[in-house]
mmCIF file of C-alpha atoms in Angstrom:
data_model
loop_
_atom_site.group_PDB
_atom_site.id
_atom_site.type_symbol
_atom_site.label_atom_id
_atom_site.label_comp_id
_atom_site.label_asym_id
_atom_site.label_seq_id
_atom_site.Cartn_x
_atom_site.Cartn_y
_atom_site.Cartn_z
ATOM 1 C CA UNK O 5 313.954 194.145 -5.702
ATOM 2 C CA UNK O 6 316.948 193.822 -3.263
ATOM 3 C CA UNK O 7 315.725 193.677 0.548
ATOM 4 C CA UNK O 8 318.049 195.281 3.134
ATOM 5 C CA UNK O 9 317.976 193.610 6.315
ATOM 6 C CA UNK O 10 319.351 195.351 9.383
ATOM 7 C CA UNK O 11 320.772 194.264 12.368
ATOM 8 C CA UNK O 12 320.198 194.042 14.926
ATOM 9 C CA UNK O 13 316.884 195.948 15.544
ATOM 10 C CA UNK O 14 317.531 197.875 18.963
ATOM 11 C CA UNK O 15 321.354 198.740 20.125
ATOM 12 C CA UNK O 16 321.359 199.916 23.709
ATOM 13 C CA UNK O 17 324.525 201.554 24.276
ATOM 14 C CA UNK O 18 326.390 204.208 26.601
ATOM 15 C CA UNK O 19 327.465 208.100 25.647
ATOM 16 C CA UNK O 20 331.352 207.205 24.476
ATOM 17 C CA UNK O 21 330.678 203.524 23.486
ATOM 18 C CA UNK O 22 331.475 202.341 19.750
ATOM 19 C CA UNK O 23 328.140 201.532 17.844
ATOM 20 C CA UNK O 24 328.478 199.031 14.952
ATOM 21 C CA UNK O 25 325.382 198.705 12.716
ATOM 22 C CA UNK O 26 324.748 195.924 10.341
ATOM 23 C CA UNK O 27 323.340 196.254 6.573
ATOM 24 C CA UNK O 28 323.023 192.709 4.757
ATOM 25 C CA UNK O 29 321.059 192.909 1.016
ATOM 26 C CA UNK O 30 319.837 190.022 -0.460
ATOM 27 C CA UNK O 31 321.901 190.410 -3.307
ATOM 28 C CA UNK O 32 324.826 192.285 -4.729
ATOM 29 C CA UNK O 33 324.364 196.174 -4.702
ATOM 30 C CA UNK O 34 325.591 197.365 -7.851
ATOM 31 C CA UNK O 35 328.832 199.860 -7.971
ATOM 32 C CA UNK O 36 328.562 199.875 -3.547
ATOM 33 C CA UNK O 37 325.981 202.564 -4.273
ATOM 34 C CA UNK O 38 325.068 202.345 -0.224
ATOM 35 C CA UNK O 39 324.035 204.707 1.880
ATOM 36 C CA UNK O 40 323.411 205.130 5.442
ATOM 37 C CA UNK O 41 320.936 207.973 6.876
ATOM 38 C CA UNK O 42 319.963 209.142 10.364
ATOM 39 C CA UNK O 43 316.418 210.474 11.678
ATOM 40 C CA UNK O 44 315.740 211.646 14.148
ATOM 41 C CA UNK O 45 311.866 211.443 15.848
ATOM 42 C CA UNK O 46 309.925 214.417 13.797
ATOM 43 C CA UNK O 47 313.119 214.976 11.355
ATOM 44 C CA UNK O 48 313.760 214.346 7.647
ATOM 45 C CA UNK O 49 316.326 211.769 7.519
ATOM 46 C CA UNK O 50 319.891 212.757 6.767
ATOM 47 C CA UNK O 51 322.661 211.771 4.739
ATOM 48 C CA UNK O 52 325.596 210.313 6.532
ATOM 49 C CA UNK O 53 327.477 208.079 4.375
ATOM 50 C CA UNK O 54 327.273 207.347 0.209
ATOM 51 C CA UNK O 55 329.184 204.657 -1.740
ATOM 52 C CA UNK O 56 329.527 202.766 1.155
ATOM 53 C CA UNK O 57 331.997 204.440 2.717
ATOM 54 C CA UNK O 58 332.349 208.309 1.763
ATOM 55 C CA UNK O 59 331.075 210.743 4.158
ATOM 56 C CA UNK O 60 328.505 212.981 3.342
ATOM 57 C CA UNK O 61 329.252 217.200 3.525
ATOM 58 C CA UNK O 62 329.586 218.190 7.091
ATOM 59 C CA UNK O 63 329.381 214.803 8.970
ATOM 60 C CA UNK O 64 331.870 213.928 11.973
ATOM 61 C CA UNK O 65 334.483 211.472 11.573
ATOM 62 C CA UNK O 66 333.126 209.222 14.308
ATOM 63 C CA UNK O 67 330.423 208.221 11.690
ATOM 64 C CA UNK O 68 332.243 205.571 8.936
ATOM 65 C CA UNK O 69 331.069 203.317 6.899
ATOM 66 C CA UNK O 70 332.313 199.989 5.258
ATOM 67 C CA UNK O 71 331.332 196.947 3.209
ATOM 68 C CA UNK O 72 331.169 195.435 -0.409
ATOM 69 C CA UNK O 73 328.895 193.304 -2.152
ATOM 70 C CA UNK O 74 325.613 192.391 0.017
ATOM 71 C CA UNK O 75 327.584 193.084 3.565
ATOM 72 C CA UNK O 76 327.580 196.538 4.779
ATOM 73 C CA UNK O 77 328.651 198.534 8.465
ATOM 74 C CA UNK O 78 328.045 201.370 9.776
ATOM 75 C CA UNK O 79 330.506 202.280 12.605
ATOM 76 C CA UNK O 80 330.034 205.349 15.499
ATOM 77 C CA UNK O 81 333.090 205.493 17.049
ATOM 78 C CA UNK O 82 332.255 206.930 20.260
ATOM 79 C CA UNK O 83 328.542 207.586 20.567
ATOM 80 C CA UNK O 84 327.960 211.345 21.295
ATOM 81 C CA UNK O 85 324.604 212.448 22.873
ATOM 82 C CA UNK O 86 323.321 213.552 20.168
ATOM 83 C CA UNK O 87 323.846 210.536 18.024
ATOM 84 C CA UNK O 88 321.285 208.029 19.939
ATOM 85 C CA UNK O 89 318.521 208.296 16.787
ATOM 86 C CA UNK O 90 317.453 205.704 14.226
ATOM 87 C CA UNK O 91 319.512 204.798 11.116
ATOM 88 C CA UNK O 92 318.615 203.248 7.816
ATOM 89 C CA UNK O 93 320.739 201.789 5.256
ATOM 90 C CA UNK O 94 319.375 202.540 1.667
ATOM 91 C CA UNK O 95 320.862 201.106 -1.757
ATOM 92 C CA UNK O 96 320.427 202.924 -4.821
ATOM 93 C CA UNK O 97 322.536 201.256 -7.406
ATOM 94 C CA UNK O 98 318.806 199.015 -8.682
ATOM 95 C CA UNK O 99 315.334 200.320 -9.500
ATOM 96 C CA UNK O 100 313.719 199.980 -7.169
ATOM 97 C CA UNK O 101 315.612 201.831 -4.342
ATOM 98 C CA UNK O 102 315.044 200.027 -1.279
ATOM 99 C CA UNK O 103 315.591 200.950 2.671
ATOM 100 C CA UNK O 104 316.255 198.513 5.213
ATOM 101 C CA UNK O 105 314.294 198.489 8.431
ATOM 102 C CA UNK O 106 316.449 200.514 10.683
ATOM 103 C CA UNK O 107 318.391 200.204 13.457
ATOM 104 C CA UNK O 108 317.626 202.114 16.723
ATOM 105 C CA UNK O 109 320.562 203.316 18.851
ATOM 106 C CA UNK O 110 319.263 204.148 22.585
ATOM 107 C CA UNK O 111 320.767 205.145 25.056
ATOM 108 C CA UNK O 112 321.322 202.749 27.819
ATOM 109 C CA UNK F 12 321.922 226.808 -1.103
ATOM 110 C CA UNK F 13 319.860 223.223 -2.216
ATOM 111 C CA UNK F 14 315.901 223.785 -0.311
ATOM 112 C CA UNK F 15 313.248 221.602 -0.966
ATOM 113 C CA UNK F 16 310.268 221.895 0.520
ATOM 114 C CA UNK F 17 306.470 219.582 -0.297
ATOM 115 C CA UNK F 18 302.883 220.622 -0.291
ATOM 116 C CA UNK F 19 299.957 219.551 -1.053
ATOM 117 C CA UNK F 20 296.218 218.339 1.133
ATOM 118 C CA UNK F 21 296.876 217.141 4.703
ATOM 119 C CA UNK F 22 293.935 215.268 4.329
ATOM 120 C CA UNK F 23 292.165 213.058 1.963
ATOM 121 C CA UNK F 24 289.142 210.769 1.926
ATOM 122 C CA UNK F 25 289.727 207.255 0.775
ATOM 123 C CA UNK F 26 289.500 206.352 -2.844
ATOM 124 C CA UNK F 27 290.792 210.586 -3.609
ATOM 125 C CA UNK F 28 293.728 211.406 -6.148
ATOM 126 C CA UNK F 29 296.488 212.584 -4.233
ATOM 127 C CA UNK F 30 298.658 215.381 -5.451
ATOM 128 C CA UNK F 31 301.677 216.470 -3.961
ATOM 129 C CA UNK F 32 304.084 219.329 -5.003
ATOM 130 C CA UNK F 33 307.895 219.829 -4.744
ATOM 131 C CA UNK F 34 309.573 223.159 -4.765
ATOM 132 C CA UNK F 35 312.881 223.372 -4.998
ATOM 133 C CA UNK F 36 315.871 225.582 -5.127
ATOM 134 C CA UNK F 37 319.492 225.426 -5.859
ATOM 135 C CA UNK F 38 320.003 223.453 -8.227
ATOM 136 C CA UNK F 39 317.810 222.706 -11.998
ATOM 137 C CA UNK F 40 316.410 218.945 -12.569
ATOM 138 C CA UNK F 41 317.547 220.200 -16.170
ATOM 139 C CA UNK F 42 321.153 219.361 -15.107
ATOM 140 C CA UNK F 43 322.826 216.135 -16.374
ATOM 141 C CA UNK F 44 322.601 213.260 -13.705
ATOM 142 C CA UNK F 45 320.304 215.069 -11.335
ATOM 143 C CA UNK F 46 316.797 213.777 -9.626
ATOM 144 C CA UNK F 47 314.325 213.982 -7.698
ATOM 145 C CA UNK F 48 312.427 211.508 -5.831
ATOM 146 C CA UNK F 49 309.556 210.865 -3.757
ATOM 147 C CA UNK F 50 309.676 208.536 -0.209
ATOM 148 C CA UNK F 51 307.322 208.002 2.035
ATOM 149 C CA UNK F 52 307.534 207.007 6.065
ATOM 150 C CA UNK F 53 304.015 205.559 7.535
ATOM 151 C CA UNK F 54 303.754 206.392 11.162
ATOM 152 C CA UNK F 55 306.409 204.659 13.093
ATOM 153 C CA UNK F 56 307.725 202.661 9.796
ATOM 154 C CA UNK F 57 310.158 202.598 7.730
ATOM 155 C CA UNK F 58 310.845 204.438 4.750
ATOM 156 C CA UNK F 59 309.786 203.627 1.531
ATOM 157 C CA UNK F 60 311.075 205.030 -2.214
ATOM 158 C CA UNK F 61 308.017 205.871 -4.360
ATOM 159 C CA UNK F 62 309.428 207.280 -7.588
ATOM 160 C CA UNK F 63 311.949 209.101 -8.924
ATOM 161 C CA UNK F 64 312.732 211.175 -12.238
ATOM 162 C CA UNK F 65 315.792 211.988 -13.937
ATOM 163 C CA UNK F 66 316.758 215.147 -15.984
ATOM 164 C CA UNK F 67 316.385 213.556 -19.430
ATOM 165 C CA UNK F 68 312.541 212.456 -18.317
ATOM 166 C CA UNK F 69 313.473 208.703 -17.395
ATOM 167 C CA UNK F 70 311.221 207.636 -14.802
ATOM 168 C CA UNK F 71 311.231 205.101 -12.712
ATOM 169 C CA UNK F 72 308.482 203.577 -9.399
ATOM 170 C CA UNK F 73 308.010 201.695 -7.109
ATOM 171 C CA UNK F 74 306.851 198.364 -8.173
ATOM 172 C CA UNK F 75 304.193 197.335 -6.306
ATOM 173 C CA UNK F 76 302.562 200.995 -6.358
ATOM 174 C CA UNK F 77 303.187 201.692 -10.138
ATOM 175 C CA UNK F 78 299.964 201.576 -11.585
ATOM 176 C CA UNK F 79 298.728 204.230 -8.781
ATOM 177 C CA UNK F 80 301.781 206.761 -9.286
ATOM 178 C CA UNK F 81 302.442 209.414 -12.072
ATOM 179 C CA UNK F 82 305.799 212.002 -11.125
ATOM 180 C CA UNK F 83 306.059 214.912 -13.647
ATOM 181 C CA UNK F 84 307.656 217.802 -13.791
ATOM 182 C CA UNK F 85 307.386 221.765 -14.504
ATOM 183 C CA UNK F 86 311.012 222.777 -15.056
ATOM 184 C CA UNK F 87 310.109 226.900 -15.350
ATOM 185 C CA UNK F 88 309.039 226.423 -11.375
ATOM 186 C CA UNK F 89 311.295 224.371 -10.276
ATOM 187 C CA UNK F 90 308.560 222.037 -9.252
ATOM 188 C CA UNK F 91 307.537 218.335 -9.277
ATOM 189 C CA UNK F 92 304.850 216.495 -8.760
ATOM 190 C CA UNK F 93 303.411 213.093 -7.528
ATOM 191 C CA UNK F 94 300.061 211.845 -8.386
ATOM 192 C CA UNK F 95 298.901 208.768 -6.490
ATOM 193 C CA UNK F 96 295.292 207.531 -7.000
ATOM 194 C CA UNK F 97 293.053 205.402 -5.506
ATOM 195 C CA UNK F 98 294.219 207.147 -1.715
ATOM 196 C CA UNK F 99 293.589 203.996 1.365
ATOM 197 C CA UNK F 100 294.406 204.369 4.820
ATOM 198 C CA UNK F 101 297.343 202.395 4.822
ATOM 199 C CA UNK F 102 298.437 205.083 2.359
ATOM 200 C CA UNK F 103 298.285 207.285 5.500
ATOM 201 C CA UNK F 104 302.384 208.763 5.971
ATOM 202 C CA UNK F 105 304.971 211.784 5.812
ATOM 203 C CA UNK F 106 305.873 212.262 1.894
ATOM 204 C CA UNK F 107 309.056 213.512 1.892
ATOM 205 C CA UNK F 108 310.725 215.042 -1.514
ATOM 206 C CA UNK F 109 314.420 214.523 -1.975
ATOM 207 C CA UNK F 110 316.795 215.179 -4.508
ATOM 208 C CA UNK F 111 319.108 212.520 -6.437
ATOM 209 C CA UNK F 112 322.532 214.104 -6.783
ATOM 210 C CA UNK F 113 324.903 213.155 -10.034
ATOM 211 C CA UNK F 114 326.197 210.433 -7.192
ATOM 212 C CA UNK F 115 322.905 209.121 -7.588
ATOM 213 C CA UNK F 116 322.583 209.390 -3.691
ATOM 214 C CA UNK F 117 320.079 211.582 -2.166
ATOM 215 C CA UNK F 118 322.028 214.242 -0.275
ATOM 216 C CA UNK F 119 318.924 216.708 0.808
ATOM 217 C CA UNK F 120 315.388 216.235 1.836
ATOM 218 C CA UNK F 121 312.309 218.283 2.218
ATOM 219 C CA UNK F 122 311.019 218.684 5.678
ATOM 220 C CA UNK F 123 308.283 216.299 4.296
ATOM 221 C CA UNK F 124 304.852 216.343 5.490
ATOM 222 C CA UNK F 125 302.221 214.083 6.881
ATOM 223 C CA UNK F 126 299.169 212.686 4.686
ATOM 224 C CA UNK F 127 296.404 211.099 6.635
ATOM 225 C CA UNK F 128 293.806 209.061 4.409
ATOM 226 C CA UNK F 129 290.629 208.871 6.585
ATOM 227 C CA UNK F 130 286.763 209.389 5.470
#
């Protein structure tokens, strides 16, 4: 089973700051089949970014996504207000498909 | 328009079979590369994959829960299911339904809903 570790836990950060969100597996995910989600408290998550870096239907260009291998980012350019939620990085190129732990973004 | 939407017992009593149900719409789980899955989210936790199947029947779970879990399917209602036995409190979470897309990422989600395991 690969284990997705996130980092760092908490990010306290400003309205119009740049976010950067870590995603290390323990080992290779197969074809960069990554994906990052966002949930917000009482919401089903939802799909931001797939293969690493492709953006899901309908998702701002201040969300992208990068990484290869077992080292994955999520970037938020410029942090809107309605971005400061929880995010999860998921791979689903091995059986089982695995979440990390998430990474909170509050605001400041 | 993909919709997918779970039901099933808010409530069970510890050592109860719990089943869950998955309606969906917009797409058929008869359609080559297409899923569904099953996650679950304990109360202030993470999220955790339960099971999935495919459209030519291949199933595949969650390791450590395997032997508790049965997903099946009734393609005329556009329904599946998730059987998990042997229901503890730490079993206690939202079940969310979700599909796989031919990407093999999950793209939309039920609204889930919360299972509470208590006597």
């Amino acid at each position: 089973e690969i284990v997705l570790t996130q980092t760092p836990g908490t990010l306290s950060l400003s309205p119009g700051e740049r976010a950067t969100l870590s995603c290390r597996a323990s080992q290779s995910v197969s074809s960069n089949y990554l994906a990052w989600y966002q949930q917000k408290p009482g919401q089903a998550p939802r799909l931001l970014i797939y293969g690493a870096s492709s953006r899901a239907t309908g998702i701002p260009d201040r969300f992208s996504g990068s990484g290869s291998g077992t080292d994955f980012s999520l970037t938020i350019s410029r942090l809107e207000p309605e971005d400061f939620a929880v995010y999860y990085c998921q791979q689903y190129g091995s059986s089982p498909r695995t979440f990390g732990q998430g990474t909170k973004v509050e605001i400041k | 328009q993909i919709t997918l939407k779970e039901s099933g017992p808010t409530l069970v009593k510890p050592t109860q079979t719990l089943t869950l149900t998955c309606t969906f719409s917009g797409f058929s789980l008869s359609t080559s590369g297409v899923g569904m899955g099953w996650i679950r989210q304990p109360p202030g936790k993470a999220l955790e994959w339960l099971a999935l199947m495919y459209w030519n029947d291949d199933k595949r779970y969650r390791p450590s829960l395997k032997s508790r879990l049965t997903i099946t399917r009734d393609t005329s209602k556009n329904q599946v299911v998730l059987k998990m036995t042997n229901m503890d409190p730490a079993d206690t979470a939202t079940y969310y339904c979700a599909n796989v897309a031919p990407g093999h990422y999950s793209d939309y989600w039920g609204q889930g809903m919360l299972v509470t395991v208590s006597s």
